[in-house]
Amino acid sequence: MSCFAVHSIRPLNWPSVHRRCTYVRGKGMNDYNPATIEEKWQEKWTKSGAFESDVDQSKPKFYCLEMFPYPSGKMHMGHVRNYSIGDSMARYRRLAGFNVLYPMGYDSFGMPAENAAKKIGGHPHNVTWSNIESIRSDLKRMGFSYDWRRELATSDSTYYRWNQWIFLKFHEMGLVERRTAPVNWCDSCDTVLANEQVKNNRCWRCADEVRQKDMAQWFLKMTEYADELLDELENIEFPENVKAMQRNWIGRSHGADIHFPIVGGHDVIKAFTTRPDTIFGVTFVTLAPEHPLCEQLVSGTEFESQYRDLADECAKMSEFDRINMLRDKKGVFLGRYATNPLTGDEVPIYAGNFVVASYGTGAVMAVPGHDQRDHDFAKKYDIPIVQVLSEEEGKDPKQTGRAFEGLGWMVNSGLDGFDGLHGNDAKAAVIKTLESKSMGTGTIQYRLKDWLLSRQRFWGTPIPFIHCEKCGVIPTPIADLPVELPLDVVFTEGQSGNPLASHEGFVNTTCPNCNSAAKRETDTMDTFYDSSWYFLRFSDAMNDSAPFDKINADYWMNGGVDLYIGGIEHAVMHLLYARFFTKALRDAGLNDVSEPFSRLVCQGMVNAPTPFCADCNVEHHVELEGAPCPSCGKSLGTRSAKMSKSLGNTVSPEIMIEKYGADTVRLFILFGANPEAGMDWSDSAIESNFRQIRNVHSALIQGIETQSNSGLMDEWLLARSRASWNNWSQSMADVSLRDGVMISHFEMVSDWQWAQRRGGVSQTTAREYLNTWIPMLYPATPHLAEEMWSSLGNQTMLCQTVLEMEHTISDNQQDSRVLGQEEYLRRVIDRARSVRELAERHTQGPLSAVIIQTAHDWKKDLASQAIRMHQDNFDFKEGGNKFLQTQQCFQNEETKGDVMQFWRAIVVGQKKRRGRIHTWGEQEITLVSNDFDEVQFIASNANFISEALGIENVEVYQAGKGEDVAGKARSSLPLEPGIAWR
RNA sequence: GCAGGGGUUCCCGAGUGGUCAAAGGGGGCGGACUCAAGAUCCGCUGUCAAGCGCUUCGCAGGUUCGAAUCCUGCCCCCUGCACCA
């Protein structure tokens, strides 16, 4: 069963160090003690096998996946956040009856292990495995609900043999290519890099400058999937910015390759353009200095030396110079002319430093009338500027001194059939004519390049090929896989080159074709290859006869991984490669699915306060806190910055778990911000989450211990819990975890406490409430939830429980009424408080009573009629007044004005406030239409009100039936009584 | 320059046309409990003349009976790509 057949240094289930908990101790015998309960439930979960899932066609599946970690040592807060999100979702979905696949593994090949090995004189294998053990025990301590049977490590030959197997498959399909090409070389990493791994001409890993080098390298032809990779972005749920980055990276542009024959020669310049409609405005052609034609055209001519100057300058250009160069566009005339294929005009050929050799054809047709860059260039070198597009139909182009770059109507073409065409029609017409003359073709250009995946490094999957002098480069036979990395290699500091290349035992082999002596390929694969299909391997991780079985893959991957969580830093590289792999493997017949991830959530960063100099705009190491800025001397402020070793502002998850327990850390992480937002670490915030957990805990204990036979708040609390459950479930399903946690860990406590203050609940109700509440606590704080669930007397663990995710509310009206009444009470108290200060100012001596005057009967009557009429779509503007005149209350001349005013407030509204019939919610409408007796309700709750307001007497009567204190009778409305103090 | 995302009250952060002076949390202030501290609980936390008052959701306009929310322009911040033809 173990995935680690080869290296059996797998540790016990538990971290070797069992730490003592150091939390603050509370009082009483029902202390919240996370250390004890967390360990206890983790063991029970493991024993129960509840997180081990297998294909079950009868259940809906949910594949929840986190970007697996590179095992660099300890787990950090970013990991904690990533996996806390995933674990909550996995647990929530299990609770909802899904068959959940939730696996974990390690992306364990890569340079850091190799470098670490050099430092200590060991082998990367050992470094990697001890790191894996460390991170695994951290993961277990957090209580994440992985199916550990499926654990995998990419550096294990039981995994990477399938890398090799797939590579050979791709080779069969013609997707693998070995070719010599200019590649990105990083001196400090001693290897080539993929295009995706070069940022601003620097290595993504070490930030050293990258240089171009011609080398024979292995490529995967990702460009064959460019269109599908781009088009299918529309059908998957990725964040907008990730989609934008991928679109940008693939960079598809439609246009044409146009042939410009060189005057007095046989060569043709092929120029790619997205604007064939401007062809009649071409006044010169520009080549990249690296373009092979440049050399040919100038060699031996008077133009050679100035060309060489330009080419040399470009060749040794550093990143810094390139930025400067933006302001300095340079070009040199190459002494020759090319023919415009449609007009026959001869235009000069230039080499320009701004033309990129690797994009398009490395040649540009220049249209200074309609491209600002060409325009600037033409002015500088005194080349004619011709306008061939008009901004307005049927008019001559405007003379603006700038290039008009938009789409327009063709003019000045000089040929029949073009003038007057616009935009895409114009482009199509030009392409058609070019094609008919064989002078060009409509083409699509991509920015995306094939994936260069060979690396001159040791700690990666060996590329399974053999170099034979007679037979050439031939694949290793499938039966000989895996080609394993040797373990008898010593790494030392200062060592350079690839140790594989000098390992005799590895390199020397025989040719499978002709049996003569041959050498193994010593390049290894980019580690992004490993992570491009691990999600498929997880679907069938223990398979030792194939990468994965189709039935397993198709079941779990159907529609893609349902929720994939990870950092935005993989927006282009990993996510693009993985999408490509899934499609390529589909075409190899291994699976049916085309897109690996149906929903991607990029979790935000975990930030922490860091010293910051506002003047220099620089963040400093936390050591400098309180010190002056090292560069400008001013005193440093503070700013939130991503947790990093270099700033020293990291917080150790281990220490936090030790101090507060895993549940508190999880709650803090989930409550701190919704998954996609950035969040700030704060010591006081985690403290307060710990307090909150203890509040939850003591409310639960109180609930369990409740023994009363009757409760005043039974109806209300249960109505609340039904509504909360549904809201919670909806938030969880939407991955709005912060909202979900707010309901489960905050609002549910407040409701419980409110019910206690308002008179308490019966034992039956308390238990029913807890039965609803505790499962809500489970996804975010599973240990606490299990503990309380069992205290409640449940025999089945929550991890094995399935619940209905929508609570049916049988009597909606009744719930509305009960909830509405309570809400009404809260509002009355709030309003009373807000007028209290005023009253104090107007009254001598201490206040002794609050006087509440509810609305007159005629107001209630009108209001409930208005609601009914509104529900029947009555046109109040049209018939409102007429209706009013039929009403008895309107007949009394004294109150007529009040009635008018009230009517307005109810149906139309005044100022910025809409009429109450529009703003009342379901609860209010229920109360008003069912003639809720406010006087009776307040009277029966007078004790509570007097306690809440700290006042002796509460007097309540309907307006008109008692003294009109402070003239509040007039302004009373249904549900908004007039409130005064005395 | 292009693309994507933002700017909400002391702070974080919810909020896509009226129920919004704006959830929730943090912080601050006050009160209860306590010898005291901590913990816990209750309240306050734009403004004033206390009202269906006034002002506030980056700035300036606009649409609307009504705008934090919709439209236009501008400013600023973050992220990615970038001499891409």
PDB file of C-alpha atoms in Angstrom, chain A residues 470-666:
ATOM      1  CA  LYS A 470      25.035   4.295 -34.715  1.00  0.00           C
ATOM      2  CA  CYS A 471      21.345   4.546 -34.034  1.00  0.00           C
ATOM      3  CA  GLY A 472      21.138   8.132 -32.783  1.00  0.00           C
ATOM      4  CA  VAL A 473      18.950   9.309 -29.941  1.00  0.00           C
ATOM      5  CA  ILE A 474      16.519   6.525 -29.115  1.00  0.00           C
ATOM      6  CA  PRO A 475      13.944   5.993 -26.367  1.00  0.00           C
ATOM      7  CA  THR A 476      14.584   3.718 -23.425  1.00  0.00           C
ATOM      8  CA  PRO A 477      12.320   0.667 -23.773  1.00  0.00           C
ATOM      9  CA  ILE A 478       9.255   0.871 -21.512  1.00  0.00           C
ATOM     10  CA  ALA A 479      10.281  -2.373 -19.849  1.00  0.00           C
ATOM     11  CA  ASP A 480      13.500  -0.754 -18.622  1.00  0.00           C
ATOM     12  CA  LEU A 481      11.700   1.978 -16.704  1.00  0.00           C
ATOM     13  CA  PRO A 482      12.289   3.529 -14.322  1.00  0.00           C
ATOM     14  CA  VAL A 483      15.611   5.012 -15.226  1.00  0.00           C
ATOM     15  CA  GLU A 484      16.569   5.652 -11.639  1.00  0.00           C
ATOM     16  CA  LEU A 485      18.729   8.321 -10.139  1.00  0.00           C
ATOM     17  CA  PRO A 486      21.812   6.854  -8.506  1.00  0.00           C
ATOM     18  CA  LEU A 487      22.008   7.183  -4.736  1.00  0.00           C
ATOM     19  CA  ASP A 488      25.777   6.748  -4.581  1.00  0.00           C
ATOM     20  CA  VAL A 489      26.631  10.296  -5.467  1.00  0.00           C
ATOM     21  CA  VAL A 490      28.427  12.645  -3.149  1.00  0.00           C
ATOM     22  CA  PHE A 491      27.525  16.291  -3.312  1.00  0.00           C
ATOM     23  CA  THR A 492      30.130  18.823  -2.273  1.00  0.00           C
ATOM     24  CA  GLU A 493      30.233  22.559  -2.033  1.00  0.00           C
ATOM     25  CA  GLY A 494      31.698  24.336  -4.992  1.00  0.00           C
ATOM     26  CA  GLN A 495      30.827  21.461  -7.270  1.00  0.00           C
ATOM     27  CA  SER A 496      29.606  22.519 -10.675  1.00  0.00           C
ATOM     28  CA  GLY A 497      28.035  20.743 -13.584  1.00  0.00           C
ATOM     29  CA  ASN A 498      25.611  17.874 -13.443  1.00  0.00           C
ATOM     30  CA  PRO A 499      26.852  14.981 -11.253  1.00  0.00           C
ATOM     31  CA  LEU A 500      24.777  12.613 -13.369  1.00  0.00           C
ATOM     32  CA  ALA A 501      26.972  13.305 -16.352  1.00  0.00           C
ATOM     33  CA  SER A 502      30.052  12.100 -14.534  1.00  0.00           C
ATOM     34  CA  HIS A 503      28.439   9.066 -12.909  1.00  0.00           C
ATOM     35  CA  GLU A 504      29.846   6.152 -14.883  1.00  0.00           C
ATOM     36  CA  GLY A 505      27.319   3.653 -13.626  1.00  0.00           C
ATOM     37  CA  PHE A 506      24.469   5.819 -14.722  1.00  0.00           C
ATOM     38  CA  VAL A 507      25.786   7.090 -18.020  1.00  0.00           C
ATOM     39  CA  ASN A 508      27.115   3.914 -19.550  1.00  0.00           C
ATOM     40  CA  THR A 509      24.599   1.549 -21.021  1.00  0.00           C
ATOM     41  CA  THR A 510      23.981  -0.427 -24.149  1.00  0.00           C
ATOM     42  CA  CYS A 511      21.873   0.520 -27.111  1.00  0.00           C
ATOM     43  CA  PRO A 512      18.548  -1.294 -27.024  1.00  0.00           C
ATOM     44  CA  ASN A 513      18.635  -1.363 -30.819  1.00  0.00           C
ATOM     45  CA  CYS A 514      22.079  -2.573 -31.778  1.00  0.00           C
ATOM     46  CA  ASN A 515      23.410  -3.606 -28.387  1.00  0.00           C
ATOM     47  CA  SER A 516      26.604  -1.634 -28.756  1.00  0.00           C
ATOM     48  CA  ALA A 517      27.902   0.628 -26.012  1.00  0.00           C
ATOM     49  CA  ALA A 518      25.843   3.762 -25.591  1.00  0.00           C
ATOM     50  CA  LYS A 519      25.322   6.658 -23.216  1.00  0.00           C
ATOM     51  CA  ARG A 520      22.274   7.715 -21.296  1.00  0.00           C
ATOM     52  CA  GLU A 521      20.823  11.162 -21.612  1.00  0.00           C
ATOM     53  CA  THR A 522      21.897  13.013 -18.476  1.00  0.00           C
ATOM     54  CA  ASP A 523      19.467  15.914 -18.642  1.00  0.00           C
ATOM     55  CA  THR A 524      16.571  15.723 -16.240  1.00  0.00           C
ATOM     56  CA  MET A 525      13.088  17.125 -16.500  1.00  0.00           C
ATOM     57  CA  ASP A 526      11.904  20.513 -15.359  1.00  0.00           C
ATOM     58  CA  THR A 527      10.121  19.947 -12.039  1.00  0.00           C
ATOM     59  CA  PHE A 528       7.014  21.563 -13.492  1.00  0.00           C
ATOM     60  CA  TYR A 529       6.671  18.363 -15.480  1.00  0.00           C
ATOM     61  CA  ASP A 530       6.145  16.459 -12.217  1.00  0.00           C
ATOM     62  CA  SER A 531       3.332  18.710 -11.082  1.00  0.00           C
ATOM     63  CA  SER A 532       1.588  18.722 -14.449  1.00  0.00           C
ATOM     64  CA  TRP A 533      -0.278  15.498 -13.846  1.00  0.00           C
ATOM     65  CA  TYR A 534      -0.044  14.695 -10.125  1.00  0.00           C
ATOM     66  CA  PHE A 535      -3.766  15.407  -9.746  1.00  0.00           C
ATOM     67  CA  LEU A 536      -4.398  12.527 -12.147  1.00  0.00           C
ATOM     68  CA  ARG A 537      -2.032  10.268 -10.255  1.00  0.00           C
ATOM     69  CA  PHE A 538      -3.893  11.042  -7.032  1.00  0.00           C
ATOM     70  CA  SER A 539      -7.006   9.543  -8.573  1.00  0.00           C
ATOM     71  CA  ASP A 540      -5.252   6.191  -8.559  1.00  0.00           C
ATOM     72  CA  ALA A 541      -2.087   6.722  -6.562  1.00  0.00           C
ATOM     73  CA  MET A 542      -1.372   3.145  -5.612  1.00  0.00           C
ATOM     74  CA  ASN A 543      -1.446   1.832  -9.161  1.00  0.00           C
ATOM     75  CA  ASP A 544       1.853   0.145 -10.010  1.00  0.00           C
ATOM     76  CA  SER A 545       1.053  -0.958 -13.514  1.00  0.00           C
ATOM     77  CA  ALA A 546       0.030   2.344 -15.069  1.00  0.00           C
ATOM     78  CA  PRO A 547       0.187   6.070 -14.255  1.00  0.00           C
ATOM     79  CA  PHE A 548      -3.494   5.792 -13.394  1.00  0.00           C
ATOM     80  CA  ASP A 549      -6.497   3.805 -14.396  1.00  0.00           C
ATOM     81  CA  LYS A 550      -8.956   5.459 -16.735  1.00  0.00           C
ATOM     82  CA  ILE A 551     -11.984   4.536 -14.664  1.00  0.00           C
ATOM     83  CA  ASN A 552     -10.511   6.185 -11.593  1.00  0.00           C
ATOM     84  CA  ALA A 553      -9.332   9.249 -13.437  1.00  0.00           C
ATOM     85  CA  ASP A 554     -12.625   9.738 -15.234  1.00  0.00           C
ATOM     86  CA  TYR A 555     -14.634   9.360 -12.053  1.00  0.00           C
ATOM     87  CA  TRP A 556     -12.625  11.734  -9.902  1.00  0.00           C
ATOM     88  CA  MET A 557     -11.666  14.147 -12.632  1.00  0.00           C
ATOM     89  CA  ASN A 558     -15.088  14.328 -14.227  1.00  0.00           C
ATOM     90  CA  GLY A 559     -15.632  18.026 -14.857  1.00  0.00           C
ATOM     91  CA  GLY A 560     -12.171  18.640 -13.437  1.00  0.00           C
ATOM     92  CA  VAL A 561     -10.897  18.989  -9.906  1.00  0.00           C
ATOM     93  CA  ASP A 562     -13.885  20.621  -8.240  1.00  0.00           C
ATOM     94  CA  LEU A 563     -11.868  22.979  -6.130  1.00  0.00           C
ATOM     95  CA  TYR A 564      -8.200  23.721  -6.639  1.00  0.00           C
ATOM     96  CA  ILE A 565      -6.555  26.027  -4.156  1.00  0.00           C
ATOM     97  CA  GLY A 566      -3.152  27.605  -4.367  1.00  0.00           C
ATOM     98  CA  GLY A 567      -1.075  30.688  -4.870  1.00  0.00           C
ATOM     99  CA  ILE A 568      -1.314  33.162  -7.711  1.00  0.00           C
ATOM    100  CA  GLU A 569       2.386  32.667  -8.469  1.00  0.00           C
ATOM    101  CA  HIS A 570       1.447  29.629 -10.509  1.00  0.00           C
ATOM    102  CA  ALA A 571      -1.013  31.514 -12.691  1.00  0.00           C
ATOM    103  CA  VAL A 572       1.011  30.984 -15.822  1.00  0.00           C
ATOM    104  CA  MET A 573       3.538  28.238 -15.390  1.00  0.00           C
ATOM    105  CA  HIS A 574       2.012  25.376 -13.452  1.00  0.00           C
ATOM    106  CA  LEU A 575      -1.573  26.016 -14.445  1.00  0.00           C
ATOM    107  CA  LEU A 576      -0.767  26.270 -18.124  1.00  0.00           C
ATOM    108  CA  TYR A 577       1.437  23.174 -18.131  1.00  0.00           C
ATOM    109  CA  ALA A 578      -1.178  21.185 -16.214  1.00  0.00           C
ATOM    110  CA  ARG A 579      -3.890  22.191 -18.655  1.00  0.00           C
ATOM    111  CA  PHE A 580      -1.652  21.216 -21.557  1.00  0.00           C
ATOM    112  CA  PHE A 581      -0.834  17.840 -20.002  1.00  0.00           C
ATOM    113  CA  THR A 582      -4.444  16.970 -19.366  1.00  0.00           C
ATOM    114  CA  LYS A 583      -5.306  17.617 -22.987  1.00  0.00           C
ATOM    115  CA  ALA A 584      -2.284  15.751 -24.298  1.00  0.00           C
ATOM    116  CA  LEU A 585      -3.005  12.758 -22.045  1.00  0.00           C
ATOM    117  CA  ARG A 586      -6.593  12.862 -23.197  1.00  0.00           C
ATOM    118  CA  ASP A 587      -5.363  12.609 -26.778  1.00  0.00           C
ATOM    119  CA  ALA A 588      -3.154   9.730 -25.698  1.00  0.00           C
ATOM    120  CA  GLY A 589      -6.344   8.002 -24.568  1.00  0.00           C
ATOM    121  CA  LEU A 590      -5.556   7.973 -20.875  1.00  0.00           C
ATOM    122  CA  ASN A 591      -8.516  10.021 -19.738  1.00  0.00           C
ATOM    123  CA  ASP A 592     -11.614  11.723 -21.039  1.00  0.00           C
ATOM    124  CA  VAL A 593     -11.387  15.003 -19.221  1.00  0.00           C
ATOM    125  CA  SER A 594      -9.975  18.054 -20.999  1.00  0.00           C
ATOM    126  CA  GLU A 595      -9.637  20.673 -18.323  1.00  0.00           C
ATOM    127  CA  PRO A 596      -7.959  19.655 -15.070  1.00  0.00           C
ATOM    128  CA  PHE A 597      -9.455  22.277 -12.770  1.00  0.00           C
ATOM    129  CA  SER A 598     -13.030  23.425 -12.906  1.00  0.00           C
ATOM    130  CA  ARG A 599     -12.705  25.984 -10.155  1.00  0.00           C
ATOM    131  CA  LEU A 600      -9.525  27.668  -9.056  1.00  0.00           C
ATOM    132  CA  VAL A 601      -9.243  29.717  -5.905  1.00  0.00           C
ATOM    133  CA  CYS A 602      -6.055  31.653  -5.387  1.00  0.00           C
ATOM    134  CA  GLN A 603      -5.659  32.271  -1.725  1.00  0.00           C
ATOM    135  CA  GLY A 604      -4.369  35.665  -0.680  1.00  0.00           C
ATOM    136  CA  MET A 605      -1.110  36.306   1.050  1.00  0.00           C
ATOM    137  CA  VAL A 606      -0.559  36.204   4.753  1.00  0.00           C
ATOM    138  CA  ASN A 607       1.016  39.507   5.668  1.00  0.00           C
ATOM    139  CA  ALA A 608       2.584  40.753   8.834  1.00  0.00           C
ATOM    140  CA  PRO A 609       3.697  44.145  10.105  1.00  0.00           C
ATOM    141  CA  THR A 610       7.132  45.188   8.916  1.00  0.00           C
ATOM    142  CA  PRO A 611       9.238  48.309   9.412  1.00  0.00           C
ATOM    143  CA  PHE A 612       8.815  50.553   6.422  1.00  0.00           C
ATOM    144  CA  CYS A 613      10.363  53.793   5.230  1.00  0.00           C
ATOM    145  CA  ALA A 614       7.716  55.824   3.456  1.00  0.00           C
ATOM    146  CA  ASP A 615      10.287  58.178   1.925  1.00  0.00           C
ATOM    147  CA  CYS A 616      12.464  55.470   0.431  1.00  0.00           C
ATOM    148  CA  ASN A 617       9.495  53.162  -0.176  1.00  0.00           C
ATOM    149  CA  VAL A 618      11.475  50.258   1.255  1.00  0.00           C
ATOM    150  CA  GLU A 619      10.497  47.532   3.695  1.00  0.00           C
ATOM    151  CA  HIS A 620      13.070  46.524   6.247  1.00  0.00           C
ATOM    152  CA  HIS A 621      13.845  43.548   8.427  1.00  0.00           C
ATOM    153  CA  VAL A 622      11.959  43.445  11.720  1.00  0.00           C
ATOM    154  CA  GLU A 623      15.304  43.857  13.486  1.00  0.00           C
ATOM    155  CA  LEU A 624      15.148  47.501  12.478  1.00  0.00           C
ATOM    156  CA  GLU A 625      11.908  48.143  14.305  1.00  0.00           C
ATOM    157  CA  GLY A 626      12.178  51.438  16.157  1.00  0.00           C
ATOM    158  CA  ALA A 627      15.483  52.237  14.460  1.00  0.00           C
ATOM    159  CA  PRO A 628      15.992  55.012  11.896  1.00  0.00           C
ATOM    160  CA  CYS A 629      15.943  54.198   8.193  1.00  0.00           C
ATOM    161  CA  PRO A 630      19.380  52.911   7.192  1.00  0.00           C
ATOM    162  CA  SER A 631      19.331  54.881   3.933  1.00  0.00           C
ATOM    163  CA  CYS A 632      17.683  58.206   4.758  1.00  0.00           C
ATOM    164  CA  GLY A 633      17.846  58.299   8.544  1.00  0.00           C
ATOM    165  CA  LYS A 634      14.188  59.152   9.090  1.00  0.00           C
ATOM    166  CA  SER A 635      12.236  57.120  11.565  1.00  0.00           C
ATOM    167  CA  LEU A 636      10.619  53.994  10.209  1.00  0.00           C
ATOM    168  CA  GLY A 637       6.883  53.441  10.126  1.00  0.00           C
ATOM    169  CA  THR A 638       5.098  50.139   9.830  1.00  0.00           C
ATOM    170  CA  ARG A 639       3.431  48.491   6.915  1.00  0.00           C
ATOM    171  CA  SER A 640       1.931  45.142   6.238  1.00  0.00           C
ATOM    172  CA  ALA A 641       4.111  42.979   4.018  1.00  0.00           C
ATOM    173  CA  LYS A 642       4.125  39.406   2.843  1.00  0.00           C
ATOM    174  CA  MET A 643       5.614  37.119   5.460  1.00  0.00           C
ATOM    175  CA  SER A 644       9.116  36.270   4.370  1.00  0.00           C
ATOM    176  CA  LYS A 645      12.370  35.060   5.786  1.00  0.00           C
ATOM    177  CA  SER A 646      14.201  38.030   4.330  1.00  0.00           C
ATOM    178  CA  LEU A 647      12.027  40.475   6.279  1.00  0.00           C
ATOM    179  CA  GLY A 648      11.983  38.287   9.363  1.00  0.00           C
ATOM    180  CA  ASN A 649       8.280  38.949   9.865  1.00  0.00           C
ATOM    181  CA  THR A 650       7.244  35.316   9.798  1.00  0.00           C
ATOM    182  CA  VAL A 651       5.121  33.711  12.452  1.00  0.00           C
ATOM    183  CA  SER A 652       5.682  30.051  13.191  1.00  0.00           C
ATOM    184  CA  PRO A 653       2.559  27.936  12.857  1.00  0.00           C
ATOM    185  CA  GLU A 654       4.057  25.374  15.225  1.00  0.00           C
ATOM    186  CA  ILE A 655       4.385  27.889  18.019  1.00  0.00           C
ATOM    187  CA  MET A 656       0.863  29.145  17.454  1.00  0.00           C
ATOM    188  CA  ILE A 657      -0.545  25.631  17.497  1.00  0.00           C
ATOM    189  CA  GLU A 658       1.341  24.953  20.669  1.00  0.00           C
ATOM    190  CA  LYS A 659      -0.028  28.078  22.246  1.00  0.00           C
ATOM    191  CA  TYR A 660      -3.638  28.027  21.107  1.00  0.00           C
ATOM    192  CA  GLY A 661      -4.281  24.692  19.427  1.00  0.00           C
ATOM    193  CA  ALA A 662      -4.908  23.852  15.777  1.00  0.00           C
ATOM    194  CA  ASP A 663      -8.571  24.814  15.857  1.00  0.00           C
ATOM    195  CA  THR A 664      -7.818  28.384  16.900  1.00  0.00           C
ATOM    196  CA  VAL A 665      -5.169  28.722  14.204  1.00  0.00           C
ATOM    197  CA  ARG A 666      -7.644  27.426  11.644  1.00  0.00           C
TER     198      ARG A 666
END
